[in-house]
Structures are given as C-alpha cells and as structure tokens.
mmCIF file of C-alpha atoms (C1' of nucleotides) in Angstrom:
data_model
loop_
_atom_site.group_PDB
_atom_site.id
_atom_site.type_symbol
_atom_site.label_atom_id
_atom_site.label_comp_id
_atom_site.label_asym_id
_atom_site.label_seq_id
_atom_site.Cartn_x
_atom_site.Cartn_y
_atom_site.Cartn_z
ATOM 1 C CA MET Z 1018 4.749 25.929 -34.046
ATOM 2 C CA LYS Z 1019 8.452 25.917 -33.434
ATOM 3 C CA ILE Z 1020 11.015 23.388 -32.383
ATOM 4 C CA ASN Z 1021 12.644 24.879 -29.330
ATOM 5 C CA THR Z 1022 16.365 25.289 -28.845
ATOM 6 C CA LYS Z 1023 16.709 22.516 -26.298
ATOM 7 C CA VAL Z 1024 15.455 19.957 -28.780
ATOM 8 C CA ARG Z 1025 17.486 21.439 -31.631
ATOM 9 C CA TYR Z 1026 20.672 21.682 -29.574
ATOM 10 C CA GLY Z 1027 19.923 18.284 -28.084
ATOM 11 C CA LEU Z 1028 19.795 16.666 -31.491
ATOM 12 C CA ARG Z 1029 23.042 18.318 -32.526
ATOM 13 C CA ALA Z 1030 24.716 17.297 -29.289
ATOM 14 C CA MET Z 1031 23.586 13.713 -29.809
ATOM 15 C CA ILE Z 1032 25.098 13.652 -33.263
ATOM 16 C CA GLU Z 1033 28.345 14.986 -31.886
ATOM 17 C CA ILE Z 1034 28.392 12.375 -29.157
ATOM 18 C CA ALA Z 1035 27.439 9.553 -31.497
ATOM 19 C CA GLU Z 1036 30.145 10.473 -33.968
ATOM 20 C CA LYS Z 1037 32.907 10.207 -31.453
ATOM 21 C CA ASP Z 1038 34.681 6.875 -31.493
ATOM 22 C CA ASN Z 1039 33.649 4.704 -28.608
ATOM 23 C CA LEU Z 1040 37.105 4.578 -27.094
ATOM 24 C CA THR Z 1041 37.068 7.949 -25.466
ATOM 25 C CA GLY Z 1042 34.078 9.988 -24.394
ATOM 26 C CA ILE Z 1043 33.465 13.553 -25.426
ATOM 27 C CA LEU Z 1044 33.573 16.441 -22.989
ATOM 28 C CA GLN Z 1045 30.826 19.040 -22.653
ATOM 29 C CA LYS Z 1046 33.354 21.665 -23.527
ATOM 30 C CA GLU Z 1047 34.192 19.947 -26.785
ATOM 31 C CA ILE Z 1048 30.518 19.616 -27.755
ATOM 32 C CA ALA Z 1049 29.914 23.234 -26.887
ATOM 33 C CA GLU Z 1050 32.795 24.381 -29.070
ATOM 34 C CA LYS Z 1051 32.059 22.201 -32.063
ATOM 35 C CA GLN Z 1052 28.366 22.996 -32.044
ATOM 36 C CA ASP Z 1053 28.489 26.622 -30.942
ATOM 37 C CA ILE Z 1054 26.284 26.058 -27.957
ATOM 38 C CA PRO Z 1055 26.835 28.180 -24.811
ATOM 39 C CA LEU Z 1056 28.542 25.880 -22.318
ATOM 40 C CA ASN Z 1057 26.362 26.977 -19.437
ATOM 41 C CA TYR Z 1058 23.269 26.269 -21.440
ATOM 42 C CA LEU Z 1059 24.575 22.999 -22.787
ATOM 43 C CA ASP Z 1060 24.709 21.548 -19.323
ATOM 44 C CA SER Z 1061 20.938 21.610 -19.049
ATOM 45 C CA ILE Z 1062 20.792 19.917 -22.451
ATOM 46 C CA ILE Z 1063 23.240 17.249 -21.303
ATOM 47 C CA SER Z 1064 21.241 16.850 -18.149
ATOM 48 C CA GLY Z 1065 18.084 16.221 -20.197
ATOM 49 C CA LEU Z 1066 19.757 13.691 -22.436
ATOM 50 C CA ARG Z 1067 21.273 11.918 -19.466
ATOM 51 C CA GLY Z 1068 17.947 11.858 -17.622
ATOM 52 C CA ALA Z 1069 16.318 10.297 -20.662
ATOM 53 C CA GLY Z 1070 18.937 7.565 -20.688
ATOM 54 C CA LEU Z 1071 20.330 8.542 -24.062
ATOM 55 C CA ILE Z 1072 23.879 9.244 -22.933
ATOM 56 C CA ILE Z 1073 26.070 8.190 -20.049
ATOM 57 C CA ASN Z 1074 29.028 9.625 -18.281
ATOM 58 C CA ALA Z 1075 31.135 6.531 -17.774
ATOM 59 C CA GLY Z 1076 33.526 7.605 -15.099
ATOM 60 C CA GLY Z 1077 34.065 10.852 -13.297
ATOM 61 C CA LYS Z 1078 35.609 14.081 -14.297
ATOM 62 C CA GLY Z 1079 37.548 13.776 -17.530
ATOM 63 C CA SER Z 1080 35.838 10.704 -18.900
ATOM 64 C CA GLY Z 1081 33.345 12.475 -21.056
ATOM 65 C CA TYR Z 1082 30.050 11.309 -22.486
ATOM 66 C CA PHE Z 1083 29.132 8.223 -24.436
ATOM 67 C CA ILE Z 1084 26.023 7.340 -26.328
ATOM 68 C CA ALA Z 1085 23.916 4.910 -24.300
ATOM 69 C CA LYS Z 1086 22.415 2.845 -27.095
ATOM 70 C CA ALA Z 1087 23.052 2.159 -30.751
ATOM 71 C CA PRO Z 1088 22.194 5.150 -32.974
ATOM 72 C CA GLU Z 1089 19.741 2.996 -34.923
ATOM 73 C CA ASN Z 1090 17.755 2.588 -31.719
ATOM 74 C CA ILE Z 1091 17.451 6.283 -30.970
ATOM 75 C CA SER Z 1092 14.730 8.169 -32.799
ATOM 76 C CA VAL Z 1093 14.397 11.910 -33.139
ATOM 77 C CA TYR Z 1094 11.286 11.603 -31.043
ATOM 78 C CA ASP Z 1095 13.313 10.025 -28.235
ATOM 79 C CA ILE Z 1096 15.436 13.137 -28.205
ATOM 80 C CA TYR Z 1097 12.383 15.371 -28.401
ATOM 81 C CA ARG Z 1098 10.962 13.555 -25.384
ATOM 82 C CA ALA Z 1099 14.119 14.223 -23.397
ATOM 83 C CA PHE Z 1100 13.018 17.850 -23.237
ATOM 84 C CA GLU Z 1101 9.288 17.922 -23.875
ATOM 85 C CA ALA Z 1102 6.157 16.199 -22.711
ATOM 86 C CA ASP Z 1103 4.454 13.787 -25.077
ATOM 87 C CA LEU Z 1104 3.453 15.752 -28.170
ATOM 88 C CA THR Z 1105 0.008 17.295 -27.782
ATOM 89 C CA LEU Z 1106 -0.856 19.839 -30.435
ATOM 90 C CA VAL Z 1107 -4.183 20.635 -28.803
ATOM 91 C CA GLN Z 1108 -5.315 19.726 -25.330
ATOM 92 C CA CYS Z 1109 -8.806 18.486 -26.126
ATOM 93 C CA SER Z 1110 -7.663 15.683 -28.390
ATOM 94 C CA CYS Z 1111 -6.001 13.809 -25.584
ATOM 95 C CA ASP Z 1112 -8.370 14.693 -22.785
ATOM 96 C CA ALA Z 1113 -12.039 14.335 -23.617
ATOM 97 C CA ASN Z 1114 -13.055 16.026 -20.365
ATOM 98 C CA GLU Z 1115 -11.208 19.095 -21.486
ATOM 99 C CA CYS Z 1116 -13.983 20.153 -23.806
ATOM 100 C CA LEU Z 1117 -17.721 19.702 -23.653
ATOM 101 C CA ARG Z 1118 -18.168 19.489 -27.382
ATOM 102 C CA SER Z 1119 -15.631 16.726 -27.643
ATOM 103 C CA ASP Z 1120 -18.208 14.156 -28.751
ATOM 104 C CA TYR Z 1121 -19.238 15.841 -31.954
ATOM 105 C CA CYS Z 1122 -16.378 18.259 -32.661
ATOM 106 C CA PRO Z 1123 -14.972 17.563 -36.120
ATOM 107 C CA THR Z 1124 -11.739 19.418 -35.419
ATOM 108 C CA LYS Z 1125 -10.763 17.121 -32.593
ATOM 109 C CA ASP Z 1126 -10.214 14.128 -34.847
ATOM 110 C CA TYR Z 1127 -8.340 16.274 -37.298
ATOM 111 C CA TRP Z 1128 -5.881 17.636 -34.774
ATOM 112 C CA PHE Z 1129 -5.434 14.157 -33.384
ATOM 113 C CA MET Z 1130 -4.557 12.844 -36.827
ATOM 114 C CA LEU Z 1131 -2.082 15.660 -37.429
ATOM 115 C CA ASN Z 1132 -0.574 15.051 -34.015
ATOM 116 C CA LYS Z 1133 -0.056 11.396 -34.872
ATOM 117 C CA THR Z 1134 1.460 12.212 -38.244
ATOM 118 C CA ILE Z 1135 4.055 14.476 -36.665
ATOM 119 C CA LYS Z 1136 4.849 12.059 -33.908
ATOM 120 C CA ASP Z 1137 5.184 9.114 -36.289
ATOM 121 C CA THR Z 1138 7.471 11.105 -38.529
ATOM 122 C CA MET Z 1139 9.730 11.903 -35.609
ATOM 123 C CA LYS Z 1140 9.740 8.300 -34.513
ATOM 124 C CA ALA Z 1141 10.583 7.081 -37.994
ATOM 125 C CA THR Z 1142 13.961 8.771 -38.238
ATOM 126 C CA THR Z 1143 16.869 7.480 -36.205
ATOM 127 C CA LEU Z 1144 20.130 9.049 -35.241
ATOM 128 C CA TYR Z 1145 21.812 6.464 -37.439
ATOM 129 C CA GLN Z 1146 20.068 7.821 -40.512
ATOM 130 C CA LEU Z 1147 21.107 11.355 -39.693
ATOM 131 C CA LEU Z 1148 24.712 10.262 -39.340
ATOM 132 C CA GLU Z 1149 24.579 8.416 -42.663
ATOM 133 C CA ASN Z 1150 23.126 11.475 -44.285
ATOM 134 C CA LYS Z 1151 26.056 13.517 -43.099
ATOM 135 C CA LYS Z 1152 28.677 11.413 -44.867
ATOM 136 C CA MET X 796 4.779 22.560 -30.327
ATOM 137 C CA LYS X 797 1.232 23.702 -29.904
ATOM 138 C CA ILE X 798 -1.514 24.918 -32.171
ATOM 139 C CA ASN X 799 -2.472 28.295 -30.793
ATOM 140 C CA THR X 800 -6.005 29.337 -29.944
ATOM 141 C CA LYS X 801 -6.419 31.656 -32.899
ATOM 142 C CA VAL X 802 -5.903 28.812 -35.326
ATOM 143 C CA ARG X 803 -8.059 26.434 -33.301
ATOM 144 C CA TYR X 804 -10.851 28.928 -32.842
ATOM 145 C CA GLY X 805 -10.453 30.017 -36.449
ATOM 146 C CA LEU X 806 -11.009 26.499 -37.711
ATOM 147 C CA ARG X 807 -14.086 26.083 -35.533
ATOM 148 C CA ALA X 808 -15.450 29.433 -36.645
ATOM 149 C CA MET X 809 -14.945 28.462 -40.279
ATOM 150 C CA ILE X 810 -16.888 25.268 -39.781
ATOM 151 C CA GLU X 811 -19.697 27.205 -38.154
ATOM 152 C CA ILE X 812 -19.765 29.700 -41.002
ATOM 153 C CA ALA X 813 -19.563 27.022 -43.682
ATOM 154 C CA GLU X 814 -22.405 25.053 -42.160
ATOM 155 C CA LYS X 815 -24.825 27.912 -42.276
ATOM 156 C CA ASP X 816 -27.066 27.855 -45.303
ATOM 157 C CA ASN X 817 -25.987 30.377 -47.890
ATOM 158 C CA LEU X 818 -29.206 32.363 -47.713
ATOM 159 C CA THR X 819 -28.453 34.222 -44.539
ATOM 160 C CA GLY X 820 -25.077 35.016 -43.057
ATOM 161 C CA ILE X 821 -24.081 34.197 -39.524
ATOM 162 C CA LEU X 822 -23.408 36.844 -36.885
ATOM 163 C CA GLN X 823 -20.293 36.976 -34.739
ATOM 164 C CA LYS X 824 -22.501 36.681 -31.710
ATOM 165 C CA GLU X 825 -23.988 33.449 -32.979
ATOM 166 C CA ILE X 826 -20.578 31.955 -33.726
ATOM 167 C CA ALA X 827 -19.334 32.976 -30.306
ATOM 168 C CA GLU X 828 -22.272 31.338 -28.569
ATOM 169 C CA LYS X 829 -22.269 28.122 -30.532
ATOM 170 C CA GLN X 830 -18.537 27.671 -30.249
ATOM 171 C CA ASP X 831 -17.975 29.070 -26.764
ATOM 172 C CA ILE X 832 -15.484 31.642 -27.925
ATOM 173 C CA PRO X 833 -15.294 34.980 -26.048
ATOM 174 C CA LEU X 834 -17.024 37.490 -28.300
ATOM 175 C CA ASN X 835 -14.365 40.119 -27.775
ATOM 176 C CA TYR X 836 -11.678 37.682 -28.722
ATOM 177 C CA LEU X 837 -13.611 36.297 -31.655
ATOM 178 C CA ASP X 838 -13.483 39.608 -33.406
ATOM 179 C CA SER X 839 -9.764 39.329 -33.913
ATOM 180 C CA ILE X 840 -10.329 35.814 -35.250
ATOM 181 C CA ILE X 841 -12.957 37.082 -37.676
ATOM 182 C CA SER X 842 -10.632 39.863 -38.664
ATOM 183 C CA GLY X 843 -7.915 37.349 -39.509
ATOM 184 C CA LEU X 844 -10.226 35.162 -41.557
ATOM 185 C CA ARG X 845 -11.602 38.155 -43.405
ATOM 186 C CA GLY X 846 -8.105 39.491 -44.083
ATOM 187 C CA ALA X 847 -7.125 36.151 -45.561
ATOM 188 C CA GLY X 848 -10.111 36.279 -47.894
ATOM 189 C CA LEU X 849 -11.766 33.233 -46.391
ATOM 190 C CA ILE X 850 -14.982 34.918 -45.339
ATOM 191 C CA ILE X 851 -16.922 37.991 -46.371
ATOM 192 C CA ASN X 852 -19.373 40.271 -44.704
ATOM 193 C CA ALA X 853 -21.830 40.854 -47.515
ATOM 194 C CA GLY X 854 -23.734 43.911 -46.404
ATOM 195 C CA GLY X 855 -23.651 46.042 -43.329
ATOM 196 C CA LYS X 856 -24.871 45.524 -39.847
ATOM 197 C CA GLY X 857 -27.121 42.522 -39.543
ATOM 198 C CA SER X 858 -26.020 40.716 -42.677
ATOM 199 C CA GLY X 859 -23.556 38.397 -41.039
ATOM 200 C CA TYR X 860 -20.688 36.416 -42.493
ATOM 201 C CA PHE X 861 -20.495 34.107 -45.465
ATOM 202 C CA ILE X 862 -17.837 31.732 -46.572
ATOM 203 C CA ALA X 863 -15.857 33.238 -49.469
ATOM 204 C CA LYS X 864 -15.060 30.064 -51.424
ATOM 205 C CA ALA X 865 -16.259 26.513 -51.638
ATOM 206 C CA PRO X 866 -15.258 24.443 -48.585
ATOM 207 C CA GLU X 867 -13.431 21.984 -50.843
ATOM 208 C CA ASN X 868 -11.135 24.826 -51.855
ATOM 209 C CA ILE X 869 -10.176 25.811 -48.317
ATOM 210 C CA SER X 870 -7.472 23.764 -46.633
ATOM 211 C CA VAL X 871 -6.632 23.697 -42.968
ATOM 212 C CA TYR X 872 -3.348 25.287 -43.898
ATOM 213 C CA ASP X 873 -5.213 28.218 -45.472
ATOM 214 C CA ILE X 874 -6.825 28.813 -42.114
ATOM 215 C CA TYR X 875 -3.525 28.357 -40.311
ATOM 216 C CA ARG X 876 -1.999 30.987 -42.591
ATOM 217 C CA ALA X 877 -4.723 33.461 -41.703
ATOM 218 C CA PHE X 878 -3.076 33.737 -38.298
ATOM 219 C CA GLU X 879 0.486 32.572 -38.664
ATOM 220 C CA ALA X 880 3.468 33.119 -40.910
ATOM 221 C CA ASP X 881 4.465 30.344 -43.270
ATOM 222 C CA LEU X 882 5.322 27.325 -41.165
ATOM 223 C CA THR X 883 8.975 27.311 -40.151
ATOM 224 C CA LEU X 884 9.851 24.772 -37.493
ATOM 225 C CA VAL X 885 13.434 25.960 -37.325
ATOM 226 C CA GLN X 886 14.884 29.136 -38.707
ATOM 227 C CA CYS X 887 18.006 27.730 -40.320
ATOM 228 C CA SER X 888 16.180 25.413 -42.678
ATOM 229 C CA CYS X 889 14.669 28.260 -44.603
ATOM 230 C CA ASP X 890 17.480 30.756 -44.334
ATOM 231 C CA ALA X 891 20.926 29.370 -45.100
ATOM 232 C CA ASN X 892 22.576 32.565 -43.915
ATOM 233 C CA GLU X 893 21.091 32.004 -40.506
ATOM 234 C CA CYS X 894 23.646 29.403 -39.597
ATOM 235 C CA LEU X 895 27.273 28.949 -40.557
ATOM 236 C CA ARG X 896 27.182 25.183 -40.427
ATOM 237 C CA SER X 897 24.248 25.069 -42.793
ATOM 238 C CA ASP X 898 26.240 23.379 -45.556
ATOM 239 C CA TYR X 899 27.067 20.226 -43.702
ATOM 240 C CA CYS X 900 24.537 20.146 -40.868
ATOM 241 C CA PRO X 901 22.571 16.901 -41.009
ATOM 242 C CA THR X 902 19.777 18.220 -38.819
ATOM 243 C CA LYS X 903 18.856 20.965 -41.247
ATOM 244 C CA ASP X 904 17.577 18.567 -43.884
ATOM 245 C CA TYR X 905 15.722 16.610 -41.274
ATOM 246 C CA TRP X 906 13.858 19.590 -39.875
ATOM 247 C CA PHE X 907 13.102 20.720 -43.366
ATOM 248 C CA MET X 908 11.581 17.353 -44.205
ATOM 249 C CA LEU X 909 9.486 17.361 -41.045
ATOM 250 C CA ASN X 910 8.391 20.896 -41.793
ATOM 251 C CA LYS X 911 7.220 19.831 -45.230
ATOM 252 C CA THR X 912 5.396 16.796 -43.889
ATOM 253 C CA ILE X 913 3.402 18.914 -41.466
ATOM 254 C CA LYS X 914 2.628 21.552 -44.038
ATOM 255 C CA ASP X 915 1.554 19.013 -46.642
ATOM 256 C CA THR X 916 -0.701 17.311 -44.150
ATOM 257 C CA MET X 917 -2.403 20.589 -43.346
ATOM 258 C CA LYS X 918 -2.786 21.350 -47.018
ATOM 259 C CA ALA X 919 -4.262 17.950 -47.758
ATOM 260 C CA THR X 920 -7.348 18.342 -45.597
ATOM 261 C CA THR X 921 -10.124 20.676 -46.677
ATOM 262 C CA LEU X 922 -12.973 22.227 -44.794
ATOM 263 C CA TYR X 923 -15.287 20.076 -46.897
ATOM 264 C CA GLN X 924 -13.765 16.925 -45.465
ATOM 265 C CA LEU X 925 -14.166 18.160 -41.924
ATOM 266 C CA LEU X 926 -17.814 18.943 -42.553
ATOM 267 C CA GLU X 927 -18.390 15.499 -44.052
ATOM 268 C CA ASN X 928 -16.721 13.947 -41.068
ATOM 269 C CA LYS X 929 -19.127 15.711 -38.771
ATOM 270 C CA LYS X 930 -22.231 14.184 -40.317
ATOM 271 C "C1'" DT P 769 -31.153 58.994 -33.397
ATOM 272 C "C1'" DT P 770 -30.955 55.059 -31.103
ATOM 273 C "C1'" DG P 771 -29.182 50.661 -31.080
ATOM 274 C "C1'" DC P 772 -26.808 46.858 -32.539
ATOM 275 C "C1'" DA P 773 -22.987 44.919 -35.109
ATOM 276 C "C1'" DT P 774 -18.582 45.444 -36.452
ATOM 277 C "C1'" DT P 775 -13.824 47.104 -36.432
ATOM 278 C "C1'" DC P 776 -9.633 48.903 -34.516
ATOM 279 C "C1'" DG P 777 -5.921 49.595 -31.467
ATOM 280 C "C1'" DA P 778 -4.028 49.717 -26.978
ATOM 281 C "C1'" DC P 779 -3.255 47.259 -23.040
ATOM 282 C "C1'" DT P 780 -2.332 43.532 -19.539
ATOM 283 C "C1'" DA P 781 -1.517 39.458 -17.001
ATOM 284 C "C1'" DA P 782 0.400 35.094 -17.347
ATOM 285 C "C1'" DT P 783 3.357 31.983 -19.229
ATOM 286 C "C1'" DT P 784 7.213 30.292 -21.681
ATOM 287 C "C1'" DC P 785 11.901 30.546 -23.587
ATOM 288 C "C1'" DA P 786 16.728 31.124 -23.875
ATOM 289 C "C1'" DA P 787 20.358 31.998 -21.473
ATOM 290 C "C1'" DT P 788 23.264 33.263 -17.437
ATOM 291 C "C1'" DA P 789 25.302 32.956 -12.888
ATOM 292 C "C1'" DG P 790 26.977 30.865 -8.964
ATOM 293 C "C1'" DA P 791 27.463 27.382 -5.797
ATOM 294 C "C1'" DA P 792 28.148 22.585 -4.744
ATOM 295 C "C1'" DT P 793 29.936 18.238 -5.890
ATOM 296 C "C1'" DT P 794 32.832 14.922 -7.945
ATOM 297 C "C1'" DA P 795 36.947 12.603 -8.837
ATOM 298 C "C1'" DC P 796 41.358 12.739 -11.414
ATOM 299 C "C1'" DT P 797 46.210 14.383 -11.019
ATOM 300 C "C1'" DT P 798 50.185 15.294 -8.823
ATOM 301 C "C1'" DA K 1148 45.867 15.740 0.743
ATOM 302 C "C1'" DA K 1149 45.352 19.744 -2.235
ATOM 303 C "C1'" DG K 1150 44.398 21.633 -6.405
ATOM 304 C "C1'" DT K 1151 41.893 21.688 -10.391
ATOM 305 C "C1'" DA K 1152 38.951 20.847 -14.090
ATOM 306 C "C1'" DA K 1153 34.569 18.837 -15.183
ATOM 307 C "C1'" DT K 1154 30.121 18.189 -13.948
ATOM 308 C "C1'" DT K 1155 25.675 19.008 -11.732
ATOM 309 C "C1'" DC K 1156 22.137 21.675 -9.520
ATOM 310 C "C1'" DT K 1157 19.251 25.632 -8.438
ATOM 311 C "C1'" DA K 1158 17.870 30.134 -8.960
ATOM 312 C "C1'" DT K 1159 17.298 34.099 -11.569
ATOM 313 C "C1'" DT K 1160 16.664 37.218 -15.468
ATOM 314 C "C1'" DG K 1161 15.047 39.551 -19.536
ATOM 315 C "C1'" DA K 1162 12.708 39.045 -23.619
ATOM 316 C "C1'" DA K 1163 9.136 37.381 -26.228
ATOM 317 C "C1'" DT K 1164 4.784 35.336 -26.902
ATOM 318 C "C1'" DT K 1165 -0.035 34.200 -25.798
ATOM 319 C "C1'" DA K 1166 -4.664 34.705 -24.670
ATOM 320 C "C1'" DG K 1167 -7.733 37.658 -23.669
ATOM 321 C "C1'" DT K 1168 -9.833 42.244 -22.191
ATOM 322 C "C1'" DC K 1169 -11.313 46.917 -22.757
ATOM 323 C "C1'" DG K 1170 -12.870 51.031 -24.722
ATOM 324 C "C1'" DA K 1171 -13.699 53.749 -28.340
ATOM 325 C "C1'" DA K 1172 -14.825 54.610 -33.159
ATOM 326 C "C1'" DT K 1173 -17.387 53.413 -37.122
ATOM 327 C "C1'" DG K 1174 -21.181 51.860 -39.930
ATOM 328 C "C1'" DC K 1175 -25.657 50.843 -41.107
ATOM 329 C "C1'" DA K 1176 -30.693 50.383 -40.526
ATOM 330 C "C1'" DA K 1177 -35.071 50.647 -38.643
#
DNA sequence: TTGCATTCGACTAATTCAATAGAATTACTT
DNA sequence: AAGTAATTCTATTGAATTAGTCGAATGCAA
C-alpha cells in the first residue's frame, strides 16, 4: 500500500500550477525546478494531468500551463485518477465472477467498505483546501 | 494501491481458524482446501500469523492451529501487520528528513491524514465482527 | 521407522515502478 | 524562413516487488 510517485508528483505539480496567477501560465521547466521533479519524468505527469482535463496548455510553446477548473472543483481523487484506474483494493470486491466464494465471503464486504472509505476520503479534499492549508 | 495476497489470504485463514471449535485445531491442509489457497504458499502465511502471535500450534504434528486471542481482540490491522510494515502511504510523511520541503509542503499533511484514516479503519474492525457478519 | 505435518530458505517468473533517452512536433522569435 | 525552446510521444532500462514454487530439513506419533 503505497501512493506512487506519479500521483504524488502530480499533486505537487497541480499545486504549483494552481498557485500561479492566472495571467501567465507556468512552464514545465519551472514546475520541475520548484518541485524537484526530473524534467523528463515530469512530462509524463503533465501528460496525465492534461489527459484528465485538469490542466490546459493555452497556446503553443512558451505559453505554459493553466489549471482547467477552479481548485475547489478538483479533488485529490481526480488527480489520483489521472494516473490510476478506479481504486480497487482487491479484485473480488468489484467483480463477483472473480471468486467463487463471493456470495458468502465475509472479507469481501470488508475490503469493499475499506475501499469506499479511502476513495471517499480522497474525494472529500480539494486542491483549494490544500492551497489554503499552505498559507 | 492494492492489498497483497498475503494479507488477503491471511485474513481468510484467520477466519477459518477462528471458526473452528476450540476443541480441536485446524490443519494447514484443511485451511488450504477450504479457502483455495496453495498449500505451499499457505505455509508462509501461517508462518506470518504465528510470528505475529495471532495463532498457535498447540502440540506437534496432528494438533493443528488455534487462534491465540479472542476474535474481538484481533483487528484487521493486526493481521495486516503480520505481513507488512507499519502503513506508510508516502515516505516523507513519517520521516521529515526524507524531504527538504517537508516544512512547508501542503501535501505532506494530507497524505498523513489519509494514512491515519486508513489505519484507523483497519484497526476499528475486529475478526469478531467479520465472523458475525458471516452468519 | 515410516509417514504425515510443519518449517525453512532458496529460487523464479512475471509484473510493476521510476526514470531516462531520443526523436518528432509545435509554434514563437527574429 | 530558420533557429530555437518547449512540448509531446514512444521505447527502453534497471531495480524492486509479488506471487508462488520447490526441495530439503525437522518434528512428532503411531
């Protein structure tokens, strides 16, 4: 049970992008420097965030990145989902065919509950709250 | 973010062991059959549970395994800990030296909170509750 | 002493993770 | 139009982890 680096870096990159005033975008290079993320690696992070519709690159080359929606409308889980499939702690709890004992297995419901708790917690915190917390 | 098979199998094995009447222990072979766990693999699971003090093998050969404490005193997290180190979603949140920006990083506190939520949830459910749920 | 149960450690195949490298593309600047 | 910096894409790598297997050693009991 670990949060992988893409999600961790992704969250940090989002904060960096969100913090920037909306007048000028922020360049990958600048994010990489401020957050100590290898530039080459960061581009796959940026690519994930862009694909998830969380950031946009307004114009071409030097325009930099902007946040795509208001920070209060972006949850940590949104960022998680930019890099990972829907959270599934154990396979059987989302796919009953996965396991023959599914009908009477008491662990299935438990893992499902834990899964929901984690997911709900990630959905409950927004980027806005993280930014407030920083001040 | 996955629960690995040792923890999953370990929980199922514990339920199997706890369900058995206290008069006779349960053999590895029996657990393996009832829970569809490869016998060879199960022995490392058993070893983990035994090492954590959750089960005991009373006598020698055919005596089988018994649960070491009352099911209401065994949490899911106890079983998790039989196979895994203390839950640490991200390294920096438990080791401030790990990261230079630790002092002002707003993600650190967030991951720490999520970490605690997950851990508390696993601590809050006991084996007893899972057995009740099965009935 | 034979057999079954248990225990231990080494090993492996497959997968995932984190990061790098290089090429291709884009579009601003002059 | 040419040069250049930024961006995007694809492929690759090395390390680590996971899930499981295998074989041998040990222990006890009939």
